[in-house]
mmCIF file of C-alpha atoms and ligand atoms in Angstrom:
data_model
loop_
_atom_site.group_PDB
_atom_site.id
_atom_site.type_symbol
_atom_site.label_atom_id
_atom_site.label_comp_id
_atom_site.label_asym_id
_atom_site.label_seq_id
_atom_site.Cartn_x
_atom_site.Cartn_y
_atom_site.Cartn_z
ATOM 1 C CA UNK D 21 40.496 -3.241 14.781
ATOM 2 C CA UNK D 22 40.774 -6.985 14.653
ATOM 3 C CA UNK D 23 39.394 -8.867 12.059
ATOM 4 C CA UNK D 24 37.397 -11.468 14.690
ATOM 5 C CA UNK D 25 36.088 -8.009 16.351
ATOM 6 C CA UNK D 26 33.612 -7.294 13.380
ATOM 7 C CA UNK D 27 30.407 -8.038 15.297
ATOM 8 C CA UNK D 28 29.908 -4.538 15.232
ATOM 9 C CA UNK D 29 26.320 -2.812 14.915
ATOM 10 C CA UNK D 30 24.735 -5.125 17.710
ATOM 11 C CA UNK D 31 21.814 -2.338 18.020
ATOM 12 C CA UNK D 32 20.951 -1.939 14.448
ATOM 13 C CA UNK D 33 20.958 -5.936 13.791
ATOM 14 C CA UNK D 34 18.358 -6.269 16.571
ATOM 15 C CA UNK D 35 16.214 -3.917 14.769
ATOM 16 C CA UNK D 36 16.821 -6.100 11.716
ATOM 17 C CA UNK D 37 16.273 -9.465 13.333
ATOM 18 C CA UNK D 38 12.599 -7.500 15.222
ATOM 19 C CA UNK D 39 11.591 -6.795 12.032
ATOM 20 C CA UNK D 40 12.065 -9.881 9.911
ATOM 21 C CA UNK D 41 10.409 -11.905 12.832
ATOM 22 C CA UNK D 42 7.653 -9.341 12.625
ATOM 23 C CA UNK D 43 7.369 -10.007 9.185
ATOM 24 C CA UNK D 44 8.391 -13.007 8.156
ATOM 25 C CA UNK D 45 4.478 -14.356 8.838
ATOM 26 C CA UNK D 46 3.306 -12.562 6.010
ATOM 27 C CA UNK D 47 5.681 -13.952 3.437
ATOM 28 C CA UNK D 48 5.188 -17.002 0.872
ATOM 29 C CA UNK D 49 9.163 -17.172 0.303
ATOM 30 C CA UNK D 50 12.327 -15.839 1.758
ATOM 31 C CA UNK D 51 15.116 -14.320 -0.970
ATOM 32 C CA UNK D 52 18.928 -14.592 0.053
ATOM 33 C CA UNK D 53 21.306 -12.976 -1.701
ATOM 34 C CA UNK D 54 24.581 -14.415 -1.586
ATOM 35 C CA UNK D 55 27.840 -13.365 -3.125
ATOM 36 C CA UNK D 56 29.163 -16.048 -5.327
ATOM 37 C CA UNK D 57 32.860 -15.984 -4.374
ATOM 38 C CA UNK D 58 31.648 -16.278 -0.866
ATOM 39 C CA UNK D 59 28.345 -18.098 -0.416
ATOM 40 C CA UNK D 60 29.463 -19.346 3.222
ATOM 41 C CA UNK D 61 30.931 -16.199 4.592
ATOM 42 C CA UNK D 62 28.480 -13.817 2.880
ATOM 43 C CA UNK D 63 25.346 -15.833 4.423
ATOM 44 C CA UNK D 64 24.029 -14.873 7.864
ATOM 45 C CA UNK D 65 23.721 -18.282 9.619
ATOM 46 C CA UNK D 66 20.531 -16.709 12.033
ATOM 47 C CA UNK D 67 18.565 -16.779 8.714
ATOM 48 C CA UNK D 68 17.247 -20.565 9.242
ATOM 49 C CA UNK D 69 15.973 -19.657 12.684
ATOM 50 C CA UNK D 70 14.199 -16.137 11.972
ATOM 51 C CA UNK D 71 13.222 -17.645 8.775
ATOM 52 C CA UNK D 72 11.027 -20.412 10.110
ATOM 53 C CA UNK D 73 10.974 -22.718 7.346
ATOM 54 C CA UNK D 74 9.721 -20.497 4.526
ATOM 55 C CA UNK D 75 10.454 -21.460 1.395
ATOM 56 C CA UNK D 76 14.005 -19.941 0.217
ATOM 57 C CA UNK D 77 15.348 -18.962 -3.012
ATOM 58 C CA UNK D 78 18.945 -18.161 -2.997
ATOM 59 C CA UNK D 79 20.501 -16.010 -5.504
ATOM 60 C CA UNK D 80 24.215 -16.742 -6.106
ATOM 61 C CA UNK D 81 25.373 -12.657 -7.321
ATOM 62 C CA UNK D 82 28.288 -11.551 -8.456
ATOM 63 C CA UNK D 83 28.860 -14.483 -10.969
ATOM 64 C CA UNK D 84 30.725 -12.548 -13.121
ATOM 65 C CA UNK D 85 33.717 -12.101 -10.695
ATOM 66 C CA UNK D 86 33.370 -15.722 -9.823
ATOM 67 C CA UNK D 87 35.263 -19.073 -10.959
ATOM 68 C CA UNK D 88 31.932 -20.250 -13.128
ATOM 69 C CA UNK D 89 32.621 -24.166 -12.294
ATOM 70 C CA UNK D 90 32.399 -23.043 -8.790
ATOM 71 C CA UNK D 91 29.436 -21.318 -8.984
ATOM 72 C CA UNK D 92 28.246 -23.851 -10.578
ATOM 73 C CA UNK D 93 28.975 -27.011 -7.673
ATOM 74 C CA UNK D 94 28.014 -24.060 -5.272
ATOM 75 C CA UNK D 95 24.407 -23.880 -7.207
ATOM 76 C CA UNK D 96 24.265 -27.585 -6.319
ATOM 77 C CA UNK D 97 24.792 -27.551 -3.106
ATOM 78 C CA UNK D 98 22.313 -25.351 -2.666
ATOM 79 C CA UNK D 99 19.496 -27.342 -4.536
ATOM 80 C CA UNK D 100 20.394 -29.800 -2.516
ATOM 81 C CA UNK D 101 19.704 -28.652 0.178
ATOM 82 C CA UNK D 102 16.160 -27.595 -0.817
ATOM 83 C CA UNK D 103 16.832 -24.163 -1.849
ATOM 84 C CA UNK D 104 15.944 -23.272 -5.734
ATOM 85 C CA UNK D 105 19.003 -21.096 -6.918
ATOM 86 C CA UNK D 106 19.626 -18.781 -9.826
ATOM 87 C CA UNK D 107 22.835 -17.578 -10.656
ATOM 88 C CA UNK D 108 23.052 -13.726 -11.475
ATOM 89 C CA UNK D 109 24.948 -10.755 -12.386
ATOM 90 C CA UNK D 110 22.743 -8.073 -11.185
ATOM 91 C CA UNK D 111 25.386 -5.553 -12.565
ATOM 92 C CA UNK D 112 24.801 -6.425 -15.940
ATOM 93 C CA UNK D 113 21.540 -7.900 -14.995
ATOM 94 C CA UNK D 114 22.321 -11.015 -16.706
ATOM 95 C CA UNK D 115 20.286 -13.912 -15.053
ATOM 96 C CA UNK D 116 18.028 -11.752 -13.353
ATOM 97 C CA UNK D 117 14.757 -12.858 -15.793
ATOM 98 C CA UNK D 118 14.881 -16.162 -13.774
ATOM 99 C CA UNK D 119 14.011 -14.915 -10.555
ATOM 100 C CA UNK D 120 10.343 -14.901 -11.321
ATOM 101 C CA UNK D 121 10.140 -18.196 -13.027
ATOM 102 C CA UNK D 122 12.120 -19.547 -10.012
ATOM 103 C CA UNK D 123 10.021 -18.183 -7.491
ATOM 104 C CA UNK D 124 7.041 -19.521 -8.487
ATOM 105 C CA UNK D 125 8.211 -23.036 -9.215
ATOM 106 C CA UNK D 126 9.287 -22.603 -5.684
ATOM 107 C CA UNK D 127 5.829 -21.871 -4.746
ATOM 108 C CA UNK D 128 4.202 -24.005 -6.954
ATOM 109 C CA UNK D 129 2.588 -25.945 -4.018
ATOM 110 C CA UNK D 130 1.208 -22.584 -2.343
ATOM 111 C CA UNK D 131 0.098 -21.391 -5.544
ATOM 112 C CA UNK D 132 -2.204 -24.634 -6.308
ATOM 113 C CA UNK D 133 -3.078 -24.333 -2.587
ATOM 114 C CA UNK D 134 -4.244 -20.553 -3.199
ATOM 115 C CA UNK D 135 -6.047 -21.588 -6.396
ATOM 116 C CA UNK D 136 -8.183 -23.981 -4.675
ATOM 117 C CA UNK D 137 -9.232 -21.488 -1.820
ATOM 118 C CA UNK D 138 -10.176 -19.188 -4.981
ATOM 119 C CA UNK D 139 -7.406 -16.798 -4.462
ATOM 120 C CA UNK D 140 -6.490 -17.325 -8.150
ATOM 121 C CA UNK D 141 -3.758 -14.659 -8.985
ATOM 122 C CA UNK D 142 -2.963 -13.449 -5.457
ATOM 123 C CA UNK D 143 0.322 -12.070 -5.155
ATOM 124 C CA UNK D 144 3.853 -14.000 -4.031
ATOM 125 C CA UNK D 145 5.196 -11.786 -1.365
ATOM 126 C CA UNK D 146 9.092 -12.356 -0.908
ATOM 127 C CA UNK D 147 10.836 -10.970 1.899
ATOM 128 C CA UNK D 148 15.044 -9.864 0.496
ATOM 129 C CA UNK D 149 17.776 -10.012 2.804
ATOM 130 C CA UNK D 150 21.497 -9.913 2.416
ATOM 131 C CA UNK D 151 24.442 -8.529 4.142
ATOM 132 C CA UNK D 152 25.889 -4.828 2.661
ATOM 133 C CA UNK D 153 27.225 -4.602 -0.406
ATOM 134 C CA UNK D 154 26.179 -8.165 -1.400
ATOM 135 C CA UNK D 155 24.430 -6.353 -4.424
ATOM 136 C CA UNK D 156 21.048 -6.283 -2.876
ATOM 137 C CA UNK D 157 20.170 -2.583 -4.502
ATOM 138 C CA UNK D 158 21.348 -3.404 -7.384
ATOM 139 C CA UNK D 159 19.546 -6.451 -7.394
ATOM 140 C CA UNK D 160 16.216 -4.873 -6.663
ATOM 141 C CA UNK D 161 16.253 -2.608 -9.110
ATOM 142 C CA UNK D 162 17.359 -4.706 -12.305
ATOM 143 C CA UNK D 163 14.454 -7.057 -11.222
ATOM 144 C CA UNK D 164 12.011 -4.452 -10.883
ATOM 145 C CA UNK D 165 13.003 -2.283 -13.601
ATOM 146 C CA UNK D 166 13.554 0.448 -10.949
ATOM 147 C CA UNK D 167 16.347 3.449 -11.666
ATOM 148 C CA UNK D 168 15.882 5.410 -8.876
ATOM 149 C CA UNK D 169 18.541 5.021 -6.348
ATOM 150 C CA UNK D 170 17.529 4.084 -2.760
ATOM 151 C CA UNK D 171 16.059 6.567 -0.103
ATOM 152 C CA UNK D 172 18.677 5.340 1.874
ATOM 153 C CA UNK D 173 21.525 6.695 -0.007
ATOM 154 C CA UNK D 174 20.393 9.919 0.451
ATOM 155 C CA UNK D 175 21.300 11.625 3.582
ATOM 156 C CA UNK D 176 18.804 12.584 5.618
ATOM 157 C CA UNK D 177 16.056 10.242 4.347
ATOM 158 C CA UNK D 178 15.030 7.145 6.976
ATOM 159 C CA UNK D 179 13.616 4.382 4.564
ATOM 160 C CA UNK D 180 11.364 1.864 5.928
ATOM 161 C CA UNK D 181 10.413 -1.051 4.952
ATOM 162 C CA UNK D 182 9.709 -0.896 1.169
ATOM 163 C CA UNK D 183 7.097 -2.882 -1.532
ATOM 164 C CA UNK D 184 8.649 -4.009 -4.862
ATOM 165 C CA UNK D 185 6.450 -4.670 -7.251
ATOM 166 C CA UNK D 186 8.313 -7.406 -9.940
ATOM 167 C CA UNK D 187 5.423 -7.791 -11.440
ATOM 168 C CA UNK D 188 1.472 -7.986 -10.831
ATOM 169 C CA UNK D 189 1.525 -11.237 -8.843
ATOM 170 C CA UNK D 190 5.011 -10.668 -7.145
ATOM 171 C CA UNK D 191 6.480 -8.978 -4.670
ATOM 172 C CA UNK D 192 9.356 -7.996 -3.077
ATOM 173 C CA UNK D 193 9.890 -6.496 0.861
ATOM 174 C CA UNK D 194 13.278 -4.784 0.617
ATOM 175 C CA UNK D 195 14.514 -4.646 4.313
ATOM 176 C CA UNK D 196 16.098 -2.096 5.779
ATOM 177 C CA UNK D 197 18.426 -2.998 8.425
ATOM 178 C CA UNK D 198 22.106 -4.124 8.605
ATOM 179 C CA UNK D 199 22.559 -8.113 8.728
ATOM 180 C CA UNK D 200 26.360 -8.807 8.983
ATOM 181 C CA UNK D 201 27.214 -12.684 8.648
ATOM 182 C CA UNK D 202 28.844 -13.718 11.951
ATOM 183 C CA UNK D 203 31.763 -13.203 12.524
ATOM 184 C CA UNK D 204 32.865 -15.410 15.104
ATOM 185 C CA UNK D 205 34.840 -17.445 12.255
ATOM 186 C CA UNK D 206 37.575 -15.330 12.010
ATOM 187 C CA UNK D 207 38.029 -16.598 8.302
ATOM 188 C CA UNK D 208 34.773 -15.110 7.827
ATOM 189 C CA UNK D 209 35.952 -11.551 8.396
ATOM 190 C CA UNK D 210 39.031 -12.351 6.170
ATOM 191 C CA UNK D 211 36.795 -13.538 2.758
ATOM 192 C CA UNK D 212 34.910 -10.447 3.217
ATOM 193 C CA UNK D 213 37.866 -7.932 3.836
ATOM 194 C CA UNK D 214 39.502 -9.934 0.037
ATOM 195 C CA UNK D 215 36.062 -9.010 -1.735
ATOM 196 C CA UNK D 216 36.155 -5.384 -0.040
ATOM 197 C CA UNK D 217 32.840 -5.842 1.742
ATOM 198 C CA UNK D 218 34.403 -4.158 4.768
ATOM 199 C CA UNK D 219 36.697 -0.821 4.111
ATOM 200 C CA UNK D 220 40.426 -1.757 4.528
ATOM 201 C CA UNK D 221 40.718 1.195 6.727
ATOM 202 C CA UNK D 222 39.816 -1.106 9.836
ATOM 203 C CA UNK D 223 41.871 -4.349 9.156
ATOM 204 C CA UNK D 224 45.970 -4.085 8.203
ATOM 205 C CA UNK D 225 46.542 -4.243 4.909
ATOM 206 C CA UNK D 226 50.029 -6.329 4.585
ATOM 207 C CA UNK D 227 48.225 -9.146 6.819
ATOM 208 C CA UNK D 228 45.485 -9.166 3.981
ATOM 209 C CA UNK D 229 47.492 -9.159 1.196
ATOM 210 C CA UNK D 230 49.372 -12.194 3.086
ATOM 211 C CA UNK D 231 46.265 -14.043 3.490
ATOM 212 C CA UNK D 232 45.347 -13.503 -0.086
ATOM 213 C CA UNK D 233 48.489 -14.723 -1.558
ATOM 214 C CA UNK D 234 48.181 -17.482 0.603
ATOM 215 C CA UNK D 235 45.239 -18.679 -1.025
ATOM 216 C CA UNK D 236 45.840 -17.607 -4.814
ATOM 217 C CA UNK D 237 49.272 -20.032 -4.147
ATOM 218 C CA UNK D 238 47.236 -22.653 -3.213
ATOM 219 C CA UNK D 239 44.596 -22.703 -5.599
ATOM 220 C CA UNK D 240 45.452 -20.594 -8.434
ATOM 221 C CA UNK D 241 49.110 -20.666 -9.422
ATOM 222 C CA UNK D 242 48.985 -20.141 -12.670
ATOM 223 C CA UNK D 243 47.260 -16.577 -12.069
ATOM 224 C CA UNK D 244 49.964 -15.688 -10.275
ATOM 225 C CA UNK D 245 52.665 -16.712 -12.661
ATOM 226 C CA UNK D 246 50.590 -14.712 -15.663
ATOM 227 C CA UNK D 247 50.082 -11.590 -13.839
ATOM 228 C CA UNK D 248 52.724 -11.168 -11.799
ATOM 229 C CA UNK D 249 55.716 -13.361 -13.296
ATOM 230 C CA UNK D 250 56.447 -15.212 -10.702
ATOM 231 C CA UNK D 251 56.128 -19.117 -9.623
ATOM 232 C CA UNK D 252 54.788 -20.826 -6.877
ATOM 233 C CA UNK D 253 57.681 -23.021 -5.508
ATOM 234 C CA UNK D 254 57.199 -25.238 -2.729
ATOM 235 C CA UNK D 255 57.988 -24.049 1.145
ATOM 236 C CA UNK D 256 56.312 -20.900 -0.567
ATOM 237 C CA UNK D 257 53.807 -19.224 1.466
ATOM 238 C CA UNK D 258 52.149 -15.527 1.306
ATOM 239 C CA UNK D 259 54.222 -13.151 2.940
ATOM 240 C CA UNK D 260 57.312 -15.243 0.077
ATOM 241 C CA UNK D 261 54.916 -15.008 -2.699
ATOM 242 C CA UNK D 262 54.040 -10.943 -1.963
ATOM 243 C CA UNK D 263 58.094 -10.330 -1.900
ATOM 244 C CA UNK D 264 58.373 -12.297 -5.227
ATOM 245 C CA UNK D 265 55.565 -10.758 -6.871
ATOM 246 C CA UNK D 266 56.887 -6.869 -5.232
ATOM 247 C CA UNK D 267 60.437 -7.855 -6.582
ATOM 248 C CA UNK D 268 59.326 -8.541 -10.121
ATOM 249 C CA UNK D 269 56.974 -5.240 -10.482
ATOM 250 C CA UNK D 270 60.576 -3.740 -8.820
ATOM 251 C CA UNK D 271 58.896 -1.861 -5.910
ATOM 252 C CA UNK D 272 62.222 -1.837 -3.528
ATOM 253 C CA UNK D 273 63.301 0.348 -0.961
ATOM 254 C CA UNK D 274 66.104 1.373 0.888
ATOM 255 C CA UNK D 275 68.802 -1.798 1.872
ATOM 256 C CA UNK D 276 67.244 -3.158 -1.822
ATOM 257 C CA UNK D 277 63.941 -4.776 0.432
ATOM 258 C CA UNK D 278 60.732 -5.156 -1.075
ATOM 259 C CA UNK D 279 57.907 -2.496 -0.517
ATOM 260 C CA UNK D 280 55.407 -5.163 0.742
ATOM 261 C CA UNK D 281 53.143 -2.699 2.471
ATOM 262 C CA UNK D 282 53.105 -1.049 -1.541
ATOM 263 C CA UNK D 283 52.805 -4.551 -3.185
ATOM 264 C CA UNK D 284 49.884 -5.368 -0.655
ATOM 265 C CA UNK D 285 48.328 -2.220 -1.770
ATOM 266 C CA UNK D 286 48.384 -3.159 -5.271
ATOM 267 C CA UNK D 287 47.320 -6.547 -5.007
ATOM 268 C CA UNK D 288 43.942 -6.147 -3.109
ATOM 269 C CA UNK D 289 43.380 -3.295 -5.853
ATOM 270 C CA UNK D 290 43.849 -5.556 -9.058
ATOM 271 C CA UNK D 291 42.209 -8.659 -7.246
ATOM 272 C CA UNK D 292 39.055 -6.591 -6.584
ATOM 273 C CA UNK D 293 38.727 -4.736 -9.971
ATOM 274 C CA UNK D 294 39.133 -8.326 -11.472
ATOM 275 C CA UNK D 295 42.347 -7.489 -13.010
ATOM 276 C CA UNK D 296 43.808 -11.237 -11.774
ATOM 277 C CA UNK D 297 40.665 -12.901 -12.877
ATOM 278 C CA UNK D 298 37.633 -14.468 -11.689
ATOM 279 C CA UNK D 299 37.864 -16.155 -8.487
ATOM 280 C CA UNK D 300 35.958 -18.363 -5.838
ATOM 281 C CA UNK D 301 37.364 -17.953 -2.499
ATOM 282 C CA UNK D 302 35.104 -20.805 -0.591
ATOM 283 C CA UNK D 303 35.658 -24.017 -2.634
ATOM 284 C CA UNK D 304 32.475 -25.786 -3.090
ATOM 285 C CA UNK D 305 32.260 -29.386 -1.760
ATOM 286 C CA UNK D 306 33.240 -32.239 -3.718
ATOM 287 C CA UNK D 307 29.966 -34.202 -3.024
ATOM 288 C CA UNK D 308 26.557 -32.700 -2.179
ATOM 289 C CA UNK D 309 24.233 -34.779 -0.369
HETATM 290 P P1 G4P Z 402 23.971 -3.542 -1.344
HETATM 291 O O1 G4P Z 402 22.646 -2.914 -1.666
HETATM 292 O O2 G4P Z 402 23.859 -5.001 -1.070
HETATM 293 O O3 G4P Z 402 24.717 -2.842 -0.241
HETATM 294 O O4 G4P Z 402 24.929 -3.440 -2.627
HETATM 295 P P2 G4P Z 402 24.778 -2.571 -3.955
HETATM 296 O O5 G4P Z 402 23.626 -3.048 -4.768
HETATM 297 O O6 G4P Z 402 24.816 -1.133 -3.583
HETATM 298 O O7 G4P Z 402 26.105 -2.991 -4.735
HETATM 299 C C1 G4P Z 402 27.396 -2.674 -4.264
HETATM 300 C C2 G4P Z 402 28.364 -2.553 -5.447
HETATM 301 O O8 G4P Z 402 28.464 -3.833 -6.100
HETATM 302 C C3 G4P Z 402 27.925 -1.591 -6.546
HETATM 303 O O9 G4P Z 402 29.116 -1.070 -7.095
HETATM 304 C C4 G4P Z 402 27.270 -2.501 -7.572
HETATM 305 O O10 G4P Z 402 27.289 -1.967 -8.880
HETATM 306 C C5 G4P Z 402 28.160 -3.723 -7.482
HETATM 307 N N1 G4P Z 402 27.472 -4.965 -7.892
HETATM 308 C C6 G4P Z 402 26.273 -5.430 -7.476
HETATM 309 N N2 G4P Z 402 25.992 -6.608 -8.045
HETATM 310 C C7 G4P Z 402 27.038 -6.904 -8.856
HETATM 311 C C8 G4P Z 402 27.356 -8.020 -9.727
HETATM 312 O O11 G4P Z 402 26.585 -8.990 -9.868
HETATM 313 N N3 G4P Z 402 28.549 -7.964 -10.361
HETATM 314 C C9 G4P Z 402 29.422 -6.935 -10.224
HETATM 315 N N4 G4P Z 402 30.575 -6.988 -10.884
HETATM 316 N N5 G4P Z 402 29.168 -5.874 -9.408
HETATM 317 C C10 G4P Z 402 27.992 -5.872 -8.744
HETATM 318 P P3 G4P Z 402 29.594 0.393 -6.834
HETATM 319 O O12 G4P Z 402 30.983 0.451 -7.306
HETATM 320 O O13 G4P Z 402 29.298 0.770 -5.433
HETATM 321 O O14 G4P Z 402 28.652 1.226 -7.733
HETATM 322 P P4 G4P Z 402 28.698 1.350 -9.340
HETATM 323 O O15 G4P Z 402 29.997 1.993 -9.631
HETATM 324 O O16 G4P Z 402 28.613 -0.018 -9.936
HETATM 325 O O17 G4P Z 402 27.519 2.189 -9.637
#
């Protein structure tokens, strides 16, 4: 499969996009989860439509595999933009405590507006969306103290739409559904294939590798040189930088070539289990209006 041939799923992302606009009426705020090495690529673009102007929080997850002063300008360009942001690692769960806090500054406004209608305590409903294996479950849980794994995991079990208690005046609508970013960008399809949010079994594994190299040359040289001994020279590029690195780890076959398909293989492993470090693969921008 080609990577700009992604859009799969059309049937089960209408059922997603009928539900959130059957929803979203009934919701004070709107939760996106992002992953911090991607916030552009990992956001579905249709949200600002079906979302009709709700308030938003955005949580930036994954921190801990992310390059921290990126995170950081990304956090800004969020605010910005009007969003409030918290920055989380909903493995560890660090960061998570800020959701609530967040929310209802967020809602501050509604809240007062509540009060003086004599709803005093009524609870913040918050819709969660994010595309697979952004974190959202994980997410959910650590903010609602929840162990139990999902219905969904199970096979067999069809899981609805779901209520989240966070605590007794929030809570959270975990949405079923499969909401892919789009993937008309074909760079889009790329950043998620380097984070492993699609399986490598559909997209061709050198050409990734490639890709990947390409970028760690460009913006993070030195990472190379530490892990794999090698040094970014210019004229490089990533198919020159994968037969340097595959030389040096001596992975050679017949004729004394380099075993890039092998070296490919290795790199996408170490990158995603955080072996070459933490990494942003969207740079933020400079300025933020
Ligand atoms: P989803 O509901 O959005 O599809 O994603 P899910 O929570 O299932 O998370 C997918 C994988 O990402 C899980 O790993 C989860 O532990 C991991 N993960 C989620 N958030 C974070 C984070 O902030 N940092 C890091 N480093 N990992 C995160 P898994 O390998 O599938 O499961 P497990 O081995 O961790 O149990």
């Amino acid at each position: 499969m080609q990577l700009d041939q992604l859009s799969w799923f059309p049937g089960h992302m209408t059922k997603t996009r009928r539900m959130i606009t059957a929803e979203i009426a009934n919701m004070d705020a709107v939760c996106e989860i992002l992953d911090a090495r991607i916030p552009l690529s990992s956001r579905n673009p249709d949200l600002d439509e079906l979302t009709a102007g709700k308030p938003r929080i955005v949580v930036l997850n994954r921190v801990d595999q992310a390059d921290g002063a990126q995170t950081r300008r990304w956090a800004a360009y969020f605010r910005a933009r009007g969003y409030a942001v918290i920055e989380v690692d909903a493995k560890s769960g660090a960061g998570v405590k800020q959701f609530a806090g967040a929310v209802r500054a967020l809602l501050k406004d509604k809240i007062a507006a509540y009060e003086a209608k004599g709803q005093v305590g009524r609870v913040l409903r918050v819709m969660i969306l994010g595309i697979p294996n952004v974190g959202k479950s994980t997410f959910i849980n650590k903010v609602s103290g929840k162990k139990s794994a999902r219905a969904e995991d199970r096979p067999g079990v069809t899981r609805g739409k779901q209520w989240v208690p966070v605590d007794k005046t929030l809570e959270l609508l975990d949405t079923p559904g499969i909401l892919w970013p789009k993937f008309e960008d074909p760079e889009v399809g790329v950043r998620l294939a380097f984070t492993g949010a699609i399986r490598d079994d559909v997209i061709d594994t050198e050409e990734l590798a490639v890709r990947l190299m390409d970028y760690l040359g460009e913006h993070y040289p030195a990472t190379l040189t530490e892990r794999y001994k090698i040094t970014v020279e210019a004229g490089d590029d990533g198919f020159s930088l994968l037969n340097k690195a595959g030389r040096k780890r001596g992975f050679l076959i017949a004729g004394g070539e380099v075993d890039t398909e092998r070296m490919s293989r290795i790199l996408l492993d170490e990158f995603r289990a955080g072996k070459l470090g933490r990494f942003t693969l969207e740079q933020a921008p400079e300025v933020c209006e």
